[in-house]
Amino acid sequence: MSQGPGGTERARIAILISGRGSNMVALAEAVRDGRIPNAEIAIVISDQANAAGLVKARELGLETLIIERRGRPRAEHDGEVVAALRARHIDLVCLAGYMRVLSSGFIEAYPGRILNIHPSLLPSFPGLNAQQQALDHGAESSGCTVHFVDETLDGGPIIAQRVVPLYDNDTVESLSARILVEEHRLYAEAVSAVLNELQET
Ligand code: GRF
């Protein structure tokens, strides 16, 4: 935690991205607008040097850091990420389109403090192309999930979910766009709720 104006404690959030970064922007805007109170985005880290989200983060005035895998073992790459988080006294880690499964060392460094967002109602449709999976299964609805991260792919305890209907004429693009609107709302609400819990303990 760091001291905000008036001496309030502010939770320091790190956001990890690999690509577009729209959930990162949604979280940053929620912090800015007070929908995630008593918090700040302390760092945006990308494992991809050309992630579009890095440009958006810099435009928002956020500190950015690129930590590429460069062919190293997962634990070594994660070790560098954890060192960067510790150096910045991070309280909460939000994965936002971060395309890596975390090593046990990373998860043990931040127990109960790593969140992810996934574009389906987990445990349905984990992994890649969740929206296409929902279409392929002829599901009547799908949605999005914010969950705690463990060593399984999209498998940790669920924090919050939102249902999104599927329509007959849906394409992967139309469904993804409809889910994304809800992702942006849900992630901010879930982060706010988790910080509230952490700040009370
Ligand atoms: C989102 O659909 C998120 O749920 C999934 O990857 C996508 C990332 O999009 N994990 P963005 O980079 O936040 O725009």
mmCIF file of C-alpha atoms and ligand atoms in Angstrom:
data_model
loop_
_atom_site.group_PDB
_atom_site.id
_atom_site.type_symbol
_atom_site.label_atom_id
_atom_site.label_comp_id
_atom_site.label_asym_id
_atom_site.label_seq_id
_atom_site.Cartn_x
_atom_site.Cartn_y
_atom_site.Cartn_z
ATOM 1 C CA MET A 1 0.000 0.000 0.000
ATOM 2 C CA SER A 2 1.093 3.595 -0.523
ATOM 3 C CA GLN A 3 -0.228 6.822 0.971
ATOM 4 C CA GLY A 4 -2.748 8.705 -1.160
ATOM 5 C CA PRO A 5 -3.958 12.290 -0.706
ATOM 6 C CA GLY A 6 -5.240 12.819 2.836
ATOM 7 C CA GLY A 7 -3.190 9.892 4.138
ATOM 8 C CA THR A 8 -5.488 7.131 2.844
ATOM 9 C CA GLU A 9 -3.849 3.803 2.015
ATOM 10 C CA ARG A 10 -3.788 3.067 -1.705
ATOM 11 C CA ALA A 11 -3.484 -0.463 -3.054
ATOM 12 C CA ARG A 12 -0.811 -0.768 -5.722
ATOM 13 C CA ILE A 13 -2.078 -2.719 -8.745
ATOM 14 C CA ALA A 14 0.068 -4.286 -11.473
ATOM 15 C CA ILE A 15 -1.576 -5.205 -14.784
ATOM 16 C CA LEU A 16 0.020 -7.857 -17.008
ATOM 17 C CA ILE A 17 -0.800 -7.837 -20.706
ATOM 18 C CA SER A 18 0.267 -9.501 -23.940
ATOM 19 C CA GLY A 19 -1.822 -7.676 -26.542
ATOM 20 C CA ARG A 20 -4.603 -5.169 -27.129
ATOM 21 C CA GLY A 21 -5.019 -4.091 -23.509
ATOM 22 C CA SER A 22 -8.670 -3.022 -23.484
ATOM 23 C CA ASN A 23 -9.240 -4.577 -20.041
ATOM 24 C CA MET A 24 -6.119 -2.793 -18.798
ATOM 25 C CA VAL A 25 -7.591 0.513 -20.028
ATOM 26 C CA ALA A 26 -10.937 -0.326 -18.395
ATOM 27 C CA LEU A 27 -9.216 -0.947 -15.049
ATOM 28 C CA ALA A 28 -7.133 2.230 -15.338
ATOM 29 C CA GLU A 29 -10.263 4.269 -16.105
ATOM 30 C CA ALA A 30 -12.099 2.673 -13.188
ATOM 31 C CA VAL A 31 -9.254 3.661 -10.838
ATOM 32 C CA ARG A 32 -9.194 7.176 -12.287
ATOM 33 C CA ASP A 33 -12.987 7.551 -11.929
ATOM 34 C CA GLY A 34 -13.084 6.217 -8.364
ATOM 35 C CA ARG A 35 -14.985 3.014 -9.229
ATOM 36 C CA ILE A 36 -11.942 1.190 -7.859
ATOM 37 C CA PRO A 37 -11.334 3.404 -4.818
ATOM 38 C CA ASN A 38 -8.119 3.732 -2.820
ATOM 39 C CA ALA A 39 -5.963 2.215 -5.542
ATOM 40 C CA GLU A 40 -3.441 3.102 -8.198
ATOM 41 C CA ILE A 41 -2.079 1.344 -11.267
ATOM 42 C CA ALA A 42 1.593 1.123 -10.317
ATOM 43 C CA ILE A 43 2.904 -0.692 -13.411
ATOM 44 C CA VAL A 44 1.772 -2.281 -16.684
ATOM 45 C CA ILE A 45 4.002 -5.203 -17.681
ATOM 46 C CA SER A 46 3.953 -6.883 -21.094
ATOM 47 C CA ASP A 47 5.712 -10.048 -22.198
ATOM 48 C CA GLN A 48 5.364 -8.798 -25.795
ATOM 49 C CA ALA A 49 7.435 -5.798 -26.906
ATOM 50 C CA ASN A 50 4.911 -4.856 -29.591
ATOM 51 C CA ALA A 51 1.734 -5.190 -27.515
ATOM 52 C CA ALA A 52 -0.723 -2.490 -28.587
ATOM 53 C CA GLY A 53 -1.727 -2.092 -24.951
ATOM 54 C CA LEU A 54 1.694 -0.644 -24.104
ATOM 55 C CA VAL A 55 0.970 2.409 -26.251
ATOM 56 C CA LYS A 56 -2.412 2.849 -24.572
ATOM 57 C CA ALA A 57 -0.843 2.522 -21.113
ATOM 58 C CA ARG A 58 1.750 5.191 -21.886
ATOM 59 C CA GLU A 59 -0.992 7.490 -23.225
ATOM 60 C CA LEU A 60 -2.713 7.062 -19.853
ATOM 61 C CA GLY A 61 0.513 8.113 -18.136
ATOM 62 C CA LEU A 62 1.168 4.677 -16.654
ATOM 63 C CA GLU A 63 4.633 3.218 -16.103
ATOM 64 C CA THR A 64 5.274 0.340 -18.511
ATOM 65 C CA LEU A 65 7.796 -2.454 -18.536
ATOM 66 C CA ILE A 66 8.572 -5.118 -21.149
ATOM 67 C CA ILE A 67 9.801 -8.470 -19.830
ATOM 68 C CA GLU A 68 10.093 -10.846 -22.769
ATOM 69 C CA ARG A 69 10.415 -14.588 -22.367
ATOM 70 C CA ARG A 70 13.336 -14.789 -24.838
ATOM 71 C CA GLY A 71 13.232 -18.591 -24.839
ATOM 72 C CA ARG A 72 13.923 -18.855 -21.110
ATOM 73 C CA PRO A 73 12.212 -21.393 -18.857
ATOM 74 C CA ARG A 74 8.870 -20.249 -17.450
ATOM 75 C CA ALA A 75 10.157 -20.095 -13.860
ATOM 76 C CA GLU A 76 13.066 -17.851 -14.843
ATOM 77 C CA HIS A 77 10.863 -15.434 -16.785
ATOM 78 C CA ASP A 78 8.300 -15.384 -13.956
ATOM 79 C CA GLY A 79 11.130 -14.752 -11.498
ATOM 80 C CA GLU A 80 12.020 -11.574 -13.324
ATOM 81 C CA VAL A 81 8.371 -10.480 -13.347
ATOM 82 C CA VAL A 82 7.992 -11.196 -9.593
ATOM 83 C CA ALA A 83 11.193 -9.218 -8.870
ATOM 84 C CA ALA A 84 9.745 -6.248 -10.779
ATOM 85 C CA LEU A 85 6.479 -6.536 -8.824
ATOM 86 C CA ARG A 86 8.268 -6.777 -5.471
ATOM 87 C CA ALA A 87 10.461 -3.780 -6.306
ATOM 88 C CA ARG A 88 7.266 -1.762 -6.754
ATOM 89 C CA HIS A 89 5.535 -3.114 -3.607
ATOM 90 C CA ILE A 90 2.586 -4.453 -5.597
ATOM 91 C CA ASP A 91 -0.511 -5.515 -3.637
ATOM 92 C CA LEU A 92 -2.629 -6.999 -6.444
ATOM 93 C CA VAL A 93 -1.767 -8.484 -9.845
ATOM 94 C CA CYS A 94 -4.390 -8.350 -12.616
ATOM 95 C CA LEU A 95 -3.848 -10.474 -15.695
ATOM 96 C CA ALA A 96 -5.562 -8.829 -18.656
ATOM 97 C CA GLY A 97 -5.056 -10.795 -21.838
ATOM 98 C CA TYR A 98 -1.732 -12.113 -20.482
ATOM 99 C CA MET A 99 -1.141 -15.205 -22.593
ATOM 100 C CA ARG A 100 0.859 -17.274 -20.123
ATOM 101 C CA VAL A 101 0.122 -19.872 -17.479
ATOM 102 C CA LEU A 102 1.959 -18.778 -14.316
ATOM 103 C CA SER A 103 4.575 -20.905 -12.568
ATOM 104 C CA SER A 104 4.053 -22.082 -8.987
ATOM 105 C CA GLY A 105 6.760 -19.658 -7.825
ATOM 106 C CA PHE A 106 4.778 -16.691 -9.177
ATOM 107 C CA ILE A 107 1.512 -17.900 -7.625
ATOM 108 C CA GLU A 108 3.145 -18.566 -4.252
ATOM 109 C CA ALA A 109 4.643 -15.056 -4.279
ATOM 110 C CA TYR A 110 1.150 -13.488 -4.394
ATOM 111 C CA PRO A 111 -1.287 -15.927 -2.760
ATOM 112 C CA GLY A 112 -4.909 -14.844 -3.303
ATOM 113 C CA ARG A 113 -3.674 -11.709 -5.006
ATOM 114 C CA ILE A 114 -3.572 -12.655 -8.703
ATOM 115 C CA LEU A 115 -6.746 -12.224 -10.775
ATOM 116 C CA ASN A 116 -7.600 -13.071 -14.376
ATOM 117 C CA ILE A 117 -10.498 -12.347 -16.704
ATOM 118 C CA HIS A 118 -11.744 -14.932 -19.180
ATOM 119 C CA PRO A 119 -14.401 -14.529 -21.904
ATOM 120 C CA SER A 120 -16.689 -17.436 -20.925
ATOM 121 C CA LEU A 121 -18.648 -18.714 -17.970
ATOM 122 C CA LEU A 122 -15.947 -20.921 -16.463
ATOM 123 C CA PRO A 123 -15.594 -23.834 -16.035
ATOM 124 C CA SER A 124 -17.147 -23.911 -19.542
ATOM 125 C CA PHE A 125 -14.845 -23.075 -22.437
ATOM 126 C CA PRO A 126 -11.419 -22.527 -20.819
ATOM 127 C CA GLY A 127 -8.352 -21.817 -22.933
ATOM 128 C CA LEU A 128 -8.077 -20.135 -26.295
ATOM 129 C CA ASN A 129 -10.969 -19.034 -28.521
ATOM 130 C CA ALA A 130 -13.584 -19.237 -25.762
ATOM 131 C CA GLN A 131 -16.130 -17.278 -27.794
ATOM 132 C CA GLN A 132 -15.727 -19.624 -30.803
ATOM 133 C CA GLN A 133 -16.078 -22.603 -28.457
ATOM 134 C CA ALA A 134 -19.429 -21.225 -27.219
ATOM 135 C CA LEU A 135 -20.645 -20.763 -30.813
ATOM 136 C CA ASP A 136 -19.444 -24.235 -31.833
ATOM 137 C CA HIS A 137 -21.344 -25.818 -28.933
ATOM 138 C CA GLY A 138 -24.570 -23.994 -29.822
ATOM 139 C CA ALA A 139 -24.736 -22.517 -26.320
ATOM 140 C CA GLU A 140 -27.698 -20.243 -25.556
ATOM 141 C CA SER A 141 -25.516 -18.015 -23.454
ATOM 142 C CA SER A 142 -21.917 -17.460 -22.503
ATOM 143 C CA GLY A 143 -20.326 -14.557 -20.660
ATOM 144 C CA CYS A 144 -17.228 -13.684 -18.718
ATOM 145 C CA THR A 145 -15.530 -14.684 -15.483
ATOM 146 C CA VAL A 146 -13.075 -13.049 -13.106
ATOM 147 C CA HIS A 147 -11.216 -15.647 -11.074
ATOM 148 C CA PHE A 148 -8.221 -16.111 -8.820
ATOM 149 C CA VAL A 149 -5.266 -17.604 -10.667
ATOM 150 C CA ASP A 150 -3.777 -20.972 -9.839
ATOM 151 C CA GLU A 151 -1.480 -23.243 -11.827
ATOM 152 C CA THR A 152 -4.283 -24.603 -13.997
ATOM 153 C CA LEU A 153 -5.456 -22.975 -17.212
ATOM 154 C CA ASP A 154 -8.397 -20.685 -16.290
ATOM 155 C CA GLY A 155 -9.082 -22.979 -13.330
ATOM 156 C CA GLY A 156 -8.841 -20.999 -10.072
ATOM 157 C CA PRO A 157 -11.725 -20.041 -7.720
ATOM 158 C CA ILE A 158 -14.377 -17.843 -9.326
ATOM 159 C CA ILE A 159 -14.871 -14.296 -8.011
ATOM 160 C CA ALA A 160 -17.598 -12.959 -10.329
ATOM 161 C CA GLN A 161 -19.400 -13.846 -13.541
ATOM 162 C CA ARG A 162 -21.733 -12.140 -15.988
ATOM 163 C CA VAL A 163 -24.012 -13.876 -18.461
ATOM 164 C CA VAL A 164 -24.164 -12.705 -22.101
ATOM 165 C CA PRO A 165 -26.783 -14.123 -24.516
ATOM 166 C CA LEU A 166 -25.909 -15.700 -27.867
ATOM 167 C CA TYR A 167 -28.025 -14.823 -30.924
ATOM 168 C CA ASP A 168 -28.687 -16.933 -34.035
ATOM 169 C CA ASN A 169 -26.832 -14.554 -36.326
ATOM 170 C CA ASP A 170 -23.814 -14.154 -34.009
ATOM 171 C CA THR A 171 -20.307 -14.294 -35.428
ATOM 172 C CA VAL A 172 -17.211 -14.675 -33.270
ATOM 173 C CA GLU A 173 -16.683 -10.945 -33.737
ATOM 174 C CA SER A 174 -20.185 -9.895 -32.653
ATOM 175 C CA LEU A 175 -20.195 -12.245 -29.662
ATOM 176 C CA SER A 176 -16.675 -11.217 -28.593
ATOM 177 C CA ALA A 177 -17.633 -7.535 -28.759
ATOM 178 C CA ARG A 178 -20.778 -8.120 -26.651
ATOM 179 C CA ILE A 179 -18.813 -10.091 -24.048
ATOM 180 C CA LEU A 180 -16.003 -7.516 -23.991
ATOM 181 C CA VAL A 181 -18.376 -4.739 -22.901
ATOM 182 C CA GLU A 182 -19.310 -6.858 -19.885
ATOM 183 C CA GLU A 183 -15.676 -7.858 -19.232
ATOM 184 C CA HIS A 184 -14.727 -4.222 -18.781
ATOM 185 C CA ARG A 185 -17.516 -3.656 -16.243
ATOM 186 C CA LEU A 186 -17.088 -6.942 -14.412
ATOM 187 C CA TYR A 187 -13.324 -6.703 -13.997
ATOM 188 C CA ALA A 188 -13.526 -3.284 -12.346
ATOM 189 C CA GLU A 189 -16.292 -4.466 -10.008
ATOM 190 C CA ALA A 190 -14.382 -7.618 -9.072
ATOM 191 C CA VAL A 191 -11.106 -5.768 -8.427
ATOM 192 C CA SER A 192 -12.941 -3.281 -6.248
ATOM 193 C CA ALA A 193 -14.569 -6.120 -4.260
ATOM 194 C CA VAL A 194 -11.291 -8.025 -3.809
ATOM 195 C CA LEU A 195 -9.427 -4.892 -2.663
ATOM 196 C CA ASN A 196 -12.237 -4.141 -0.256
ATOM 197 C CA GLU A 197 -11.765 -7.576 1.300
ATOM 198 C CA LEU A 198 -7.978 -7.219 1.407
ATOM 199 C CA GLN A 199 -8.175 -3.750 2.944
ATOM 200 C CA GLU A 200 -10.514 -5.014 5.687
ATOM 201 C CA THR A 201 -8.165 -7.846 6.713
HETATM 202 C C1 GRF B 1 -10.105 -10.707 -23.248
HETATM 203 O O1 GRF B 1 -11.194 -11.269 -23.939
HETATM 204 C C2 GRF B 1 -9.822 -11.456 -21.974
HETATM 205 O O2 GRF B 1 -10.966 -11.957 -21.372
HETATM 206 C C3 GRF B 1 -8.959 -12.585 -22.472
HETATM 207 O O3 GRF B 1 -8.149 -12.023 -23.467
HETATM 208 C C4 GRF B 1 -8.803 -10.885 -24.016
HETATM 209 C C5 GRF B 1 -7.872 -9.731 -23.818
HETATM 210 O O4 GRF B 1 -8.363 -8.560 -24.410
HETATM 211 N N1 GRF B 1 -8.214 -13.176 -21.381
HETATM 212 P P1 GRF B 1 -7.707 -7.164 -24.045
HETATM 213 O O5 GRF B 1 -6.202 -7.321 -24.316
HETATM 214 O O6 GRF B 1 -7.979 -6.876 -22.597
HETATM 215 O O7 GRF B 1 -8.345 -6.167 -24.957
#
